[in-house]
Structures are given as C-alpha cells and as structure tokens.
Short mmCIF file of C-alpha atoms and ligand atoms in Angstrom, two decimals:
data_model
loop_
_atom_site.label_atom_id
_atom_site.label_comp_id
_atom_site.label_asym_id
_atom_site.label_seq_id
_atom_site.Cartn_x
_atom_site.Cartn_y
_atom_site.Cartn_z
CA UNK A 25 -10.89 -18.06 27.26
CA UNK A 26 -14.07 -20.04 27.83
CA UNK A 27 -14.06 -22.97 30.19
CA UNK A 28 -14.54 -25.62 27.43
CA UNK A 29 -11.79 -26.79 25.08
CA UNK A 30 -11.93 -24.98 21.70
CA UNK A 31 -13.47 -26.97 18.91
CA UNK A 32 -11.61 -27.34 15.54
CA UNK A 33 -13.36 -24.83 13.31
CA UNK A 34 -12.65 -24.30 9.70
CA UNK A 35 -9.45 -23.64 7.80
CA UNK A 36 -10.37 -20.04 7.02
CA UNK A 37 -12.64 -18.13 9.45
CA UNK A 38 -13.92 -14.85 8.14
CA UNK A 39 -15.40 -12.67 10.89
CA UNK A 40 -18.28 -10.49 9.62
CA UNK A 41 -20.72 -11.12 6.78
CA UNK A 42 -20.82 -7.55 5.33
CA UNK A 43 -19.60 -6.65 1.88
CA UNK A 44 -15.97 -7.28 2.72
CA UNK A 45 -16.54 -10.69 4.45
CA UNK A 46 -18.83 -12.07 1.73
CA UNK A 47 -16.55 -10.83 -1.06
CA UNK A 48 -13.55 -12.40 0.59
CA UNK A 49 -15.35 -15.71 1.04
CA UNK A 50 -16.43 -15.65 -2.60
CA UNK A 51 -12.96 -14.70 -3.83
CA UNK A 52 -11.47 -17.59 -1.87
CA UNK A 53 -14.16 -19.94 -3.05
CA UNK A 54 -13.43 -19.03 -6.70
CA UNK A 55 -9.73 -19.71 -6.14
CA UNK A 56 -10.51 -23.25 -4.91
CA UNK A 57 -10.28 -22.73 -1.15
CA UNK A 58 -12.55 -25.09 0.69
CA UNK A 59 -13.53 -25.20 4.33
CA UNK A 60 -14.07 -21.37 4.53
CA UNK A 61 -16.72 -20.10 6.92
CA UNK A 62 -18.11 -16.59 7.52
CA UNK A 63 -19.10 -15.93 11.12
CA UNK A 64 -21.70 -13.12 11.26
CA UNK A 65 -23.08 -11.76 14.48
CA UNK A 66 -26.55 -10.84 13.08
CA UNK A 67 -29.17 -13.45 12.41
CA UNK A 68 -29.44 -12.63 8.71
CA UNK A 69 -27.61 -10.69 6.03
CA UNK A 70 -27.41 -7.03 7.00
CA UNK A 71 -27.91 -4.28 4.55
CA UNK A 72 -27.66 -1.27 6.77
CA UNK A 73 -27.23 1.88 4.76
CA UNK A 74 -29.71 0.85 2.08
CA UNK A 75 -27.64 1.46 -1.02
CA UNK A 76 -24.05 1.97 -2.15
CA UNK A 77 -22.46 3.88 -4.99
CA UNK A 78 -19.98 1.81 -6.89
CA UNK A 79 -17.54 3.33 -9.36
CA UNK A 80 -15.57 1.69 -12.15
CA UNK A 81 -12.90 0.27 -9.84
CA UNK A 82 -15.61 -1.52 -7.77
CA UNK A 83 -17.22 -2.93 -10.90
CA UNK A 84 -13.86 -4.33 -12.04
CA UNK A 85 -13.61 -6.16 -8.66
CA UNK A 86 -17.24 -7.37 -8.93
CA UNK A 87 -16.51 -8.77 -12.37
CA UNK A 88 -13.60 -10.68 -10.98
CA UNK A 89 -15.98 -12.13 -8.36
CA UNK A 90 -18.35 -13.07 -11.14
CA UNK A 91 -21.38 -11.07 -9.93
CA UNK A 92 -20.88 -7.78 -11.95
CA UNK A 93 -23.43 -8.48 -14.70
CA UNK A 94 -26.27 -9.66 -12.48
CA UNK A 95 -25.89 -6.40 -10.42
CA UNK A 96 -25.67 -4.22 -13.54
CA UNK A 97 -29.12 -5.41 -14.43
CA UNK A 98 -30.48 -4.00 -11.21
CA UNK A 99 -29.00 -0.51 -11.29
CA UNK A 100 -29.02 2.27 -13.92
CA UNK A 101 -25.91 3.82 -15.26
CA UNK A 102 -25.24 7.15 -13.54
CA UNK A 103 -24.24 9.73 -16.14
CA UNK A 104 -22.96 12.65 -14.19
CA UNK A 105 -23.58 14.94 -11.31
CA UNK A 106 -25.48 18.15 -10.57
CA UNK A 107 -25.69 20.55 -7.62
CA UNK A 108 -28.73 22.45 -6.57
CA UNK A 109 -28.13 25.50 -4.38
CA UNK A 110 -31.16 27.04 -2.65
CA UNK A 111 -30.91 30.49 -4.16
CA UNK A 112 -30.24 29.35 -7.74
CA UNK A 113 -33.05 28.36 -10.02
CA UNK A 114 -31.13 26.00 -12.30
CA UNK A 115 -29.09 23.02 -11.18
CA UNK A 116 -25.34 23.43 -11.85
CA UNK A 117 -23.22 20.68 -13.38
CA UNK A 118 -21.04 19.07 -10.75
CA UNK A 119 -17.85 17.15 -11.58
CA UNK A 120 -18.56 13.34 -11.32
CA UNK A 121 -16.18 10.50 -12.17
CA UNK A 122 -16.19 9.32 -15.72
CA UNK A 123 -16.61 5.61 -16.36
CA UNK A 124 -19.13 3.19 -14.99
CA UNK A 125 -20.96 4.35 -11.87
CA UNK A 126 -24.18 2.82 -10.49
CA UNK A 127 -25.90 2.85 -7.16
CA UNK A 128 -26.88 -0.64 -5.94
CA UNK A 129 -29.24 -1.71 -3.27
CA UNK A 130 -27.05 -3.09 -0.49
CA UNK A 131 -29.35 -6.18 -0.18
CA UNK A 132 -28.83 -6.88 -3.89
CA UNK A 133 -25.09 -6.72 -3.43
CA UNK A 134 -24.90 -8.92 -0.27
CA UNK A 135 -27.40 -11.38 -1.72
CA UNK A 136 -25.48 -11.70 -4.98
CA UNK A 137 -22.24 -12.43 -3.11
CA UNK A 138 -23.89 -14.81 -0.57
CA UNK A 139 -25.81 -16.70 -3.23
CA UNK A 140 -22.66 -17.47 -5.15
CA UNK A 141 -21.17 -19.26 -2.05
CA UNK A 142 -21.60 -22.84 -1.26
CA UNK A 143 -24.60 -23.47 1.12
CA UNK A 144 -23.94 -22.97 4.82
CA UNK A 145 -20.76 -20.90 4.25
CA UNK A 146 -22.31 -18.09 6.21
CA UNK A 147 -23.07 -18.88 9.87
CA UNK A 148 -25.37 -16.47 11.56
CA UNK A 149 -25.52 -15.57 15.27
CA UNK A 150 -21.80 -15.73 15.89
CA UNK A 151 -20.72 -12.57 17.70
CA UNK A 152 -16.94 -12.66 18.21
CA UNK A 153 -15.94 -11.13 21.53
CA UNK A 154 -12.27 -12.00 21.61
CA UNK A 155 -9.40 -13.56 19.64
CA UNK A 156 -6.26 -14.97 21.11
CA UNK A 157 -3.23 -16.79 19.70
CA UNK A 158 -2.42 -20.26 21.08
CA UNK A 159 1.28 -19.70 21.46
CA UNK A 160 2.21 -23.40 21.16
CA UNK A 161 0.36 -24.19 17.89
CA UNK A 162 0.34 -20.56 16.70
CA UNK A 163 -3.32 -21.08 15.99
CA UNK A 164 -5.89 -18.33 16.46
CA UNK A 165 -8.64 -19.13 18.91
CA UNK A 166 -11.97 -17.37 18.51
CA UNK A 167 -14.33 -16.76 21.28
CA UNK A 168 -17.96 -15.95 20.70
CA UNK A 169 -20.48 -14.29 23.06
CA UNK A 170 -22.32 -17.49 23.79
CA UNK A 171 -19.12 -18.93 25.23
CA UNK A 172 -18.33 -21.14 22.16
CA UNK A 173 -14.66 -21.25 21.20
CA UNK A 174 -13.24 -22.31 17.86
CA UNK A 175 -9.87 -22.63 16.28
CA UNK A 176 -9.08 -21.78 12.72
CA UNK A 177 -5.91 -21.87 10.70
CA UNK A 178 -6.50 -18.51 9.16
CA UNK A 179 -8.69 -15.60 10.52
CA UNK A 180 -9.66 -12.66 8.31
CA UNK A 181 -11.31 -9.82 10.23
CA UNK A 182 -14.04 -8.29 8.14
CA UNK A 183 -15.97 -7.06 11.23
CA UNK A 184 -16.23 -3.39 10.19
CA UNK A 185 -15.28 -0.19 11.84
CA UNK A 186 -15.54 -1.47 15.34
CA UNK A 187 -13.46 -4.55 14.75
CA UNK A 188 -12.47 -6.99 17.41
CA UNK A 189 -9.93 -8.49 15.06
CA UNK A 190 -8.29 -5.09 14.47
CA UNK A 191 -7.89 -4.61 18.21
CA UNK A 192 -6.32 -8.01 18.46
CA UNK A 193 -3.72 -6.75 15.88
CA UNK A 194 -3.14 -3.74 18.12
CA UNK A 195 -4.89 -1.06 16.04
CA UNK A 196 -6.54 1.82 17.72
CA UNK A 197 -10.31 2.24 17.71
CA UNK A 198 -11.44 4.20 14.65
CA UNK A 199 -11.92 7.92 15.21
CA UNK A 200 -15.46 9.34 15.42
CA UNK A 201 -16.07 12.39 13.15
CA UNK A 202 -18.38 15.21 14.13
CA UNK A 203 -20.56 14.24 11.12
CA UNK A 204 -23.43 11.80 10.82
CA UNK A 205 -25.43 10.52 7.91
CA UNK A 206 -29.08 9.49 7.49
CA UNK A 207 -29.80 7.18 4.65
CA UNK A 208 -33.05 5.97 3.09
CA UNK A 209 -34.74 4.49 0.07
CA UNK A 210 -37.77 6.01 -1.66
CA UNK A 211 -40.05 3.81 -3.75
CA UNK A 212 -42.08 5.34 -6.59
CA UNK A 213 -44.34 2.40 -7.77
CA UNK A 214 -45.46 4.35 -10.85
CA UNK A 215 -41.91 5.46 -11.71
CA UNK A 216 -39.98 8.59 -10.77
CA UNK A 217 -38.83 11.54 -12.90
CA UNK A 218 -35.22 11.88 -11.59
CA UNK A 219 -32.46 11.84 -14.21
CA UNK A 220 -29.71 9.21 -13.82
CA UNK A 221 -27.50 11.73 -12.07
CA UNK A 222 -25.95 12.10 -8.70
CA UNK A 223 -27.80 15.22 -7.31
CA UNK A 224 -26.55 17.22 -4.33
CA UNK A 225 -28.66 19.82 -2.67
CA UNK A 226 -27.42 22.34 -0.22
CA UNK A 227 -28.07 25.78 1.19
CA UNK A 228 -25.77 28.43 -0.24
CA UNK A 229 -24.96 29.77 3.25
CA UNK A 230 -23.47 26.45 4.41
CA UNK A 231 -25.18 24.93 7.41
CA UNK A 232 -22.92 21.99 6.90
CA UNK A 233 -25.77 19.78 5.66
CA UNK A 234 -25.75 18.04 2.29
CA UNK A 235 -28.76 16.12 0.86
CA UNK A 236 -27.90 13.74 -1.98
CA UNK A 237 -29.96 11.49 -4.16
CA UNK A 238 -29.13 8.80 -6.77
CA UNK A 239 -31.65 6.74 -8.71
CA UNK A 240 -31.11 3.00 -8.37
CA UNK A 241 -33.65 2.06 -11.11
CA UNK A 242 -36.78 3.65 -12.63
CA UNK A 243 -38.70 3.14 -9.34
CA UNK A 244 -36.20 3.36 -6.53
CA UNK A 245 -34.17 6.41 -5.39
CA UNK A 246 -31.47 6.26 -2.71
CA UNK A 247 -31.05 9.47 -0.70
CA UNK A 248 -28.75 10.56 2.13
CA UNK A 249 -28.42 13.58 4.42
CA UNK A 250 -24.98 14.24 5.79
CA UNK A 251 -25.01 16.63 8.69
CA UNK A 252 -22.87 18.05 11.42
CA UNK A 253 -23.41 16.59 14.93
CA UNK A 254 -24.96 17.18 17.34
CA UNK A 255 -27.80 18.29 14.96
CA UNK A 256 -28.91 14.70 15.29
CA UNK A 257 -27.37 12.42 17.86
CA UNK A 258 -26.94 8.77 18.70
CA UNK A 259 -30.27 8.30 20.53
CA UNK A 260 -32.04 8.50 17.14
CA UNK A 261 -29.99 5.63 15.79
CA UNK A 262 -32.31 2.72 16.45
CA UNK A 263 -35.78 4.37 15.99
CA UNK A 264 -36.64 4.87 12.36
CA UNK A 265 -39.69 6.94 13.21
CA UNK A 266 -37.46 9.39 15.06
CA UNK A 267 -35.00 9.39 12.31
CA UNK A 268 -37.70 10.22 9.72
CA UNK A 269 -39.22 13.02 11.92
CA UNK A 270 -35.89 14.58 12.72
CA UNK A 271 -34.78 14.39 9.08
CA UNK A 272 -37.98 16.10 7.89
CA UNK A 273 -37.50 18.80 10.50
CA UNK A 274 -33.93 19.38 9.34
CA UNK A 275 -34.72 19.63 5.67
CA UNK A 276 -37.61 22.01 6.26
CA UNK A 277 -37.51 24.53 3.38
CA UNK A 278 -35.65 22.12 1.03
CA UNK A 279 -37.11 21.51 -2.43
CA UNK A 280 -40.43 19.65 -2.35
CA UNK A 281 -38.93 16.60 -4.12
CA UNK A 282 -36.42 16.07 -1.41
CA UNK A 283 -39.08 16.31 1.33
CA UNK A 284 -41.46 13.98 -0.52
CA UNK A 285 -38.60 11.55 -0.96
CA UNK A 286 -38.01 11.31 2.85
CA UNK A 287 -41.76 11.21 3.52
CA UNK A 288 -42.34 8.25 1.24
CA UNK A 289 -39.36 6.15 2.41
CA UNK A 290 -40.16 2.91 4.22
CA UNK A 291 -39.23 3.09 7.82
CA UNK A 292 -37.19 -0.08 7.57
CA UNK A 293 -34.91 1.52 4.88
CA UNK A 294 -33.90 4.41 7.29
CA UNK A 295 -30.67 4.39 9.24
CA UNK A 296 -28.49 6.91 10.99
CA UNK A 297 -24.71 6.35 11.16
CA UNK A 298 -22.14 8.33 13.04
CA UNK A 299 -19.19 8.55 10.69
CA UNK A 300 -15.74 7.14 11.68
CA UNK A 301 -12.30 6.84 9.97
CA UNK A 302 -8.83 5.72 10.49
CA UNK A 303 -6.28 8.61 10.05
CA UNK A 304 -4.32 8.20 6.82
CA UNK A 305 -1.06 8.02 8.82
CA UNK A 306 -2.41 5.08 10.75
CA UNK A 307 -2.99 3.33 7.42
CA UNK A 308 0.60 4.06 6.51
CA UNK A 309 2.14 2.45 9.55
CA UNK A 310 -0.58 0.11 10.75
CA UNK A 311 0.34 -3.55 11.46
CA UNK A 312 -2.35 -5.24 9.45
CA UNK A 313 -1.09 -8.82 9.93
CA UNK A 314 -0.13 -10.88 12.92
CA UNK A 315 0.60 -14.60 12.45
CA UNK A 316 -2.26 -15.94 10.20
CA UNK A 317 -4.66 -13.14 11.06
CA UNK A 318 -5.33 -10.28 8.61
CA UNK A 319 -8.02 -7.65 7.90
CA UNK A 320 -10.24 -6.71 5.00
CA UNK A 321 -12.62 -3.71 4.46
CA UNK A 322 -13.63 -1.22 7.15
CA UNK A 323 -11.87 -3.22 9.84
CA UNK A 324 -8.61 -2.17 8.16
CA UNK A 325 -9.38 1.15 6.58
CA UNK A 326 -12.72 2.68 7.56
CA UNK A 327 -13.02 6.05 5.85
CA UNK A 328 -15.82 8.60 5.54
CA UNK A 329 -18.21 8.25 2.57
CA UNK A 330 -17.01 11.49 0.93
CA UNK A 331 -15.50 9.96 -2.17
CA UNK A 332 -17.73 6.86 -2.03
CA UNK A 333 -14.88 4.30 -1.99
CA UNK A 334 -15.04 2.34 1.28
CA UNK A 335 -17.14 -0.48 -0.09
CA UNK A 336 -15.28 -0.70 -3.42
CA UNK A 337 -11.95 -0.72 -1.64
CA UNK A 338 -13.30 -3.73 0.44
CA UNK A 339 -14.10 -5.53 -2.83
CA UNK A 340 -10.61 -4.82 -4.13
CA UNK A 341 -9.17 -6.15 -0.84
CA UNK A 342 -11.03 -9.44 -1.26
CA UNK A 343 -9.68 -9.91 -4.80
CA UNK A 344 -6.11 -9.06 -3.90
CA UNK A 345 -6.10 -11.15 -0.69
CA UNK A 346 -7.49 -14.30 -2.37
CA UNK A 347 -5.08 -13.88 -5.29
CA UNK A 348 -2.06 -13.72 -3.00
CA UNK A 349 -3.31 -16.70 -0.95
CA UNK A 350 -3.79 -18.75 -4.12
CA UNK A 351 -0.35 -17.80 -5.36
CA UNK A 352 1.30 -19.08 -2.19
CA UNK A 353 -0.88 -21.97 -1.23
CA UNK A 354 -0.97 -25.03 -3.35
CA UNK A 355 -4.35 -26.14 -4.81
CA UNK A 356 -4.28 -29.48 -2.97
CA UNK A 357 -3.56 -27.66 0.31
CA UNK A 358 -6.38 -25.26 -0.46
CA UNK A 359 -8.74 -28.31 -0.54
CA UNK A 360 -7.19 -29.76 2.64
CA UNK A 361 -5.73 -32.80 0.91
CA UNK A 362 -2.17 -31.63 0.34
CA UNK A 363 0.84 -32.63 2.32
CA UNK A 364 1.52 -29.28 3.97
CA UNK A 365 -2.08 -28.15 4.51
CA UNK A 366 -1.58 -24.42 4.56
CA UNK A 367 1.69 -23.99 6.37
CA UNK A 368 1.89 -20.95 8.60
CA UNK A 369 4.89 -19.66 6.57
CA UNK A 370 2.96 -19.69 3.36
CA UNK A 371 -0.09 -18.01 4.88
CA UNK A 372 2.05 -15.29 6.45
CA UNK A 373 3.94 -14.70 3.17
CA UNK A 374 0.59 -14.32 1.37
CA UNK A 375 -0.73 -11.91 3.91
CA UNK A 376 2.43 -9.81 3.87
CA UNK A 377 2.22 -9.52 0.14
CA UNK A 378 -1.46 -8.55 0.38
CA UNK A 379 -0.74 -5.80 2.93
CA UNK A 380 2.12 -4.63 0.73
CA UNK A 381 -0.11 -4.57 -2.36
CA UNK A 382 -2.97 -2.75 -0.57
CA UNK A 383 -1.23 -0.24 1.70
CA UNK A 384 -0.54 2.63 -0.79
CA UNK A 385 -3.90 2.24 -2.50
CA UNK A 386 -5.84 2.52 0.76
CA UNK A 387 -3.57 5.22 2.01
CA UNK A 388 -4.39 7.32 -1.06
CA UNK A 389 -8.14 6.72 -0.74
CA UNK A 390 -8.06 7.48 2.98
CA UNK A 391 -6.09 10.61 2.53
CA UNK A 392 -8.38 11.99 -0.16
CA UNK A 393 -11.43 11.15 1.83
CA UNK A 394 -9.95 12.72 4.95
CA UNK A 395 -9.19 15.94 3.13
CA UNK A 396 -12.56 16.15 1.49
CA UNK A 397 -14.12 15.49 4.98
CA UNK A 398 -12.11 18.42 6.37
CA UNK A 399 -13.77 20.62 3.77
CA UNK A 400 -17.25 19.36 4.70
CA UNK A 401 -16.86 19.29 8.47
CA UNK A 402 -16.81 22.15 11.07
CA UNK A 403 -13.15 23.09 10.58
CA UNK A 404 -11.47 26.49 10.52
CA UNK A 405 -10.97 28.49 7.37
CA UNK A 406 -7.22 27.87 7.61
CA UNK A 407 -7.76 24.09 7.83
CA UNK A 408 -10.02 24.13 4.81
CA UNK A 409 -7.51 26.35 2.90
CA UNK A 410 -4.72 23.82 3.55
CA UNK A 411 -6.94 20.87 2.66
CA UNK A 412 -7.79 22.50 -0.70
CA UNK A 413 -4.08 23.06 -1.41
CA UNK A 414 -3.08 19.52 -0.64
CA UNK A 415 -5.96 18.18 -2.68
CA UNK A 416 -4.95 20.34 -5.53
CA UNK A 417 -1.31 19.18 -5.42
CA UNK A 418 -1.75 15.47 -4.73
CA UNK A 419 -5.22 14.72 -6.19
CA UNK A 420 -5.17 16.91 -9.31
CA UNK A 421 -7.58 14.43 -10.90
CA UNK A 422 -10.27 14.20 -8.14
CA UNK A 423 -11.77 11.03 -9.60
CA UNK A 424 -8.42 9.34 -10.35
CA UNK A 425 -9.28 6.81 -7.66
CA UNK A 426 -11.91 5.21 -9.92
CA UNK A 427 -9.34 4.34 -12.57
CA UNK A 428 -7.64 1.82 -10.33
CA UNK A 429 -7.68 -1.77 -11.41
CA UNK A 430 -7.18 -4.38 -8.69
CA UNK A 431 -6.23 -6.95 -11.38
CA UNK A 432 -7.33 -10.52 -12.03
CA UNK A 433 -8.48 -12.71 -9.23
C1 LIG B 13 -23.02 7.00 5.28
C2 LIG B 13 -22.16 6.05 4.50
C3 LIG B 13 -22.18 6.04 3.15
C4 LIG B 13 -21.37 5.17 2.40
N1 LIG B 13 -21.45 5.20 1.06
C5 LIG B 13 -20.58 4.44 0.34
C6 LIG B 13 -20.67 4.43 -1.10
O1 LIG B 13 -21.49 5.12 -1.69
N2 LIG B 13 -19.81 3.65 -1.84
C7 LIG B 13 -18.81 2.90 -1.18
O2 LIG B 13 -18.03 2.22 -1.72
N3 LIG B 13 -18.76 2.83 0.23
C8 LIG B 13 -19.61 3.53 0.97
N4 LIG B 13 -19.61 3.56 2.32
C9 LIG B 13 -18.60 2.72 2.96
C10 LIG B 13 -19.12 1.26 3.03
O3 LIG B 13 -20.39 1.24 3.56
C11 LIG B 13 -18.18 0.38 3.81
O4 LIG B 13 -16.85 0.65 3.38
C12 LIG B 13 -18.48 -1.10 3.66
O5 LIG B 13 -19.79 -1.34 4.16
C13 LIG B 13 -17.46 -1.90 4.37
O6 LIG B 13 -17.83 -3.27 4.38
P1 LIG B 13 -17.31 -4.22 5.56
O7 LIG B 13 -17.82 -5.56 5.14
O8 LIG B 13 -15.83 -4.08 5.69
O9 LIG B 13 -17.93 -3.69 6.87
P2 LIG B 13 -19.47 -3.72 7.33
O10 LIG B 13 -20.30 -3.37 6.16
O11 LIG B 13 -19.51 -2.82 8.52
O12 LIG B 13 -19.79 -5.16 7.73
C14 LIG B 13 -19.23 -5.71 8.90
C15 LIG B 13 -20.07 -6.95 9.22
O13 LIG B 13 -19.38 -7.57 10.34
C16 LIG B 13 -20.38 -7.96 11.28
N5 LIG B 13 -19.68 -7.87 12.57
C17 LIG B 13 -19.28 -6.86 13.26
N6 LIG B 13 -18.68 -7.15 14.39
C18 LIG B 13 -18.75 -8.52 14.48
C19 LIG B 13 -18.37 -9.49 15.44
N7 LIG B 13 -17.70 -9.09 16.53
N8 LIG B 13 -18.61 -10.80 15.22
C20 LIG B 13 -19.22 -11.16 14.10
N9 LIG B 13 -19.62 -10.33 13.12
C21 LIG B 13 -19.43 -9.03 13.32
C22 LIG B 13 -21.47 -6.90 11.19
O14 LIG B 13 -22.69 -7.34 11.65
C23 LIG B 13 -21.49 -6.72 9.63
O15 LIG B 13 -22.31 -7.60 9.01
C24 LIG B 13 -20.42 4.34 3.07
C25 LIG B 13 -20.36 4.43 4.45
C26 LIG B 13 -21.25 5.24 5.16
C27 LIG B 13 -21.06 5.24 6.72
#
C-alpha cells in the first residue's frame, strides 16, 4: 500500500478501457448508475488489433448498448466464407455463420462506446499495479503505478488477458499458446474488389499459417496472419516495420492480392500478438467474484480468436452484469441518494447471479475455441483426432455460438 491515505474514488471503478470496460461503463450508465469511472493505463483509447469480427450475438449486445446502428453504417454485411488453397485455382466455399456478421474497425467500436458515456468517465494514465481489500470496511483499495491509491465500492476488472484484478481474485495467469497473430488494415482509396466474404488462404501442405481477410467497407480491408511460433517472436512486437518485413517474408509465394494488402497497410495499423487463453476447466471452476470485485471480458475468459467470439462475449458480459446490478440495486442507490447506497450484500448477490448467468456460456465458447485451436496448432495427429471427435459430438452446429441472445439490458 502507498504511504498516503487512499482517496475516496468513485462508486464503481472499472479497470481497463478496452471493449469490455467501455461496454460495462455504458451498460451501467444506461441503467442509471452514476459515479462510474473507467481507469485506463494508456493515455488514449487503444485499438490494438485494428478490427474485430462481430457475429449476430455481438450485434444483439451492441443494440442493447444503443450503438448497434451507428456501427452498422460503418461496416458491410459479410455474406459467407471462402477458402483458397495454393494448389487449387478456384476458391472453395467455407462454412460461415448465418445471421448478421460484420468486421468493425476497433477504433470505431471503442469511440462509439466511449462517446456514449458522460464526459470524463474514462480517466487515462491510470495503471493499476495492485488491489487489496480493506478488511475492516470490506472496501477494495486500488493502487496505481504513480503511487496514487483510491477506494471504490465496486471494482470491475476489465484489464484484459494479463489482469491485475484477476490475480487479486486468485486466478492463474492465462496460458500462452504456441501461436501468434499479425493484424493490419489495408486502405484502397479508389475502392477494392474483394467480395463481402471472409476469405482464408493457406498452403495445402499445412505449414500452420493461415492468412485471412475481411472487408470492412468499400475501401478498407482487415487482414490477419495466424502463425506458429517461433516463426515470429516477441521481439517484433513493438516495431511495425519489422512486423511488416517479417510478414512479407513469411507470405512469400502467397497470392499477389495478399502480398499487396500487407505492403499497402499503414505501419500504425500493424500489430503482433502472442495468443493466450484460459483453459475451459479453469472457466468451469474459477472464482470470478470476491467481495465487491468481479471481472468482465478477457480478464475473465481470454480465449484464442479461432471462433471470433472473445470481444462479443465481453459485450454480452457487460449487458448481463449491468442488468443484474440494476435488478439488485435500487435506482436511488444507483444515483448515490438512496438510504442504503449500494450495500455490500446487494452487490455480492448481483455479482453472484452474473457469474452464474455467464459461466456456462463462456465455458462453451472457451471449449469450442480451445478445440479449434488444437486443430490449428502444432499438436499430434491423435490430439487433432480427439478434438475433431469432441467438436463433432458437442458442437454439431459449429456456428451455434452466434445464436445466443444475452437478453435485454
Ligand atoms: C488476434 C486476435 C484476433 C481477435 N479477433 C476477434 C474477433 O474477430 N472477434 C471477437 O469477438 N474477438 C476477437 N478477439 C478477442 C478480442 O480482441 C478480445 O476478447 C477483446 O479485446 C477483449 O476486450 P477486453 O476489454 O476484455 O480486453 P482488452 O481489449 O485487452 O482491453 C483491456 C484494457 O485494459 C487496459 N489495461 C490493462 N491492464 C491495465 C491496468 N493494470 N490498469 C489499467 N488499465 C489496464 C488495457 O490498456 C486495455 O485498454 C481477437 C483477439 C486476438 C488476440
């Protein structure tokens, strides 16, 4: 604990201003909660990863948050999938979830969520380094890297896959996978010719790499390259020029369209991420609430990108969490003028219900993602065989995850 006495912070402190944190703040705001603050370690909204695919379940959550339509205007409807193998002339149809699917620029998504919040809700430059519980008042105490300490009645950890709040709850660090992903955005000022499809390109004799592309609108195309490590390792992470050069080397021989797409990407759109996940069984048994502290998004359930659901699951979390809090906490208390002002008991009941409502959903998403990841990663034939069998038995409809409705806010 820092040497100075902790200051009284806000009622609800959200740690992390990514998709999960902003969506949670907006959901709470729309349910009438006041005195909510988002503490983000960066100095501005981050949009690492460039773009994000959102399926029908995510759009349902965005509609509940009131930002669905403005985002629909910025991203074309994706109408299917195709796969291009090197030794085949024609692309093959690839199963792709039915229902609404669009790929949205991450900055459009975070701006839409942040702009719908009251001014000054998001506080930048707050890097949480530890969280403790004051045992007398049962109040969480937040310590930031500049030595500042704050108290809050409620803390919601939305601080991503390397979460300080999750470790306070006793969760293990997320597991690193032997796969990484490069992502970028190609801009075609005169328009591009790509159909509104998710296109996957790979060599027939699997080298473990997958190049994917999805149009965002008629000028922008999002692409990614998933690759086994250590083909590209962590030292590339912070240098976009190295990321671009290494990516171009790795896709040498790929179709000219893919190479041109990487070449014309702005350096500031490029990122390299080492993939992480929580094992499905950790999701099944994890303690996701302690006192008035809970988790949302990757902090709770980081999963690989293989079924494209981590971000949408975070949006669903936000809706379900705010709904449960509003059901338990009186409107006057939400505004800080009631008689009880958010009693610990009510908050804990709300969080327990939230965890109960979310656990099986995120367990299913994590399990499916994990199994698909086993098929893509460097695993033995026997492991892949077992993964296919389990997928076949338990995930007979591979896109069933998009049909989920998190319900009304
Ligand atoms: C390669 C890749 C592709 C993906 N593609 C998709 C996709 O197509 N569709 C999809 O739905 N999902 C996708 N995902 C998953 C998706 O990106 C995540 O699930 C989503 O970003 C989670 O949001 P979050 O807010 O929980 O975490 P994050 O986006 O990681 O945000 C966490 C925020 O917390 C801040 N923070 C971290 N630590 C602290 C601290 N100590 N103090 C204060 N602030 C802190 C960070 O700066 C950041 O702003 C993909 C992931 C990867 C890696």
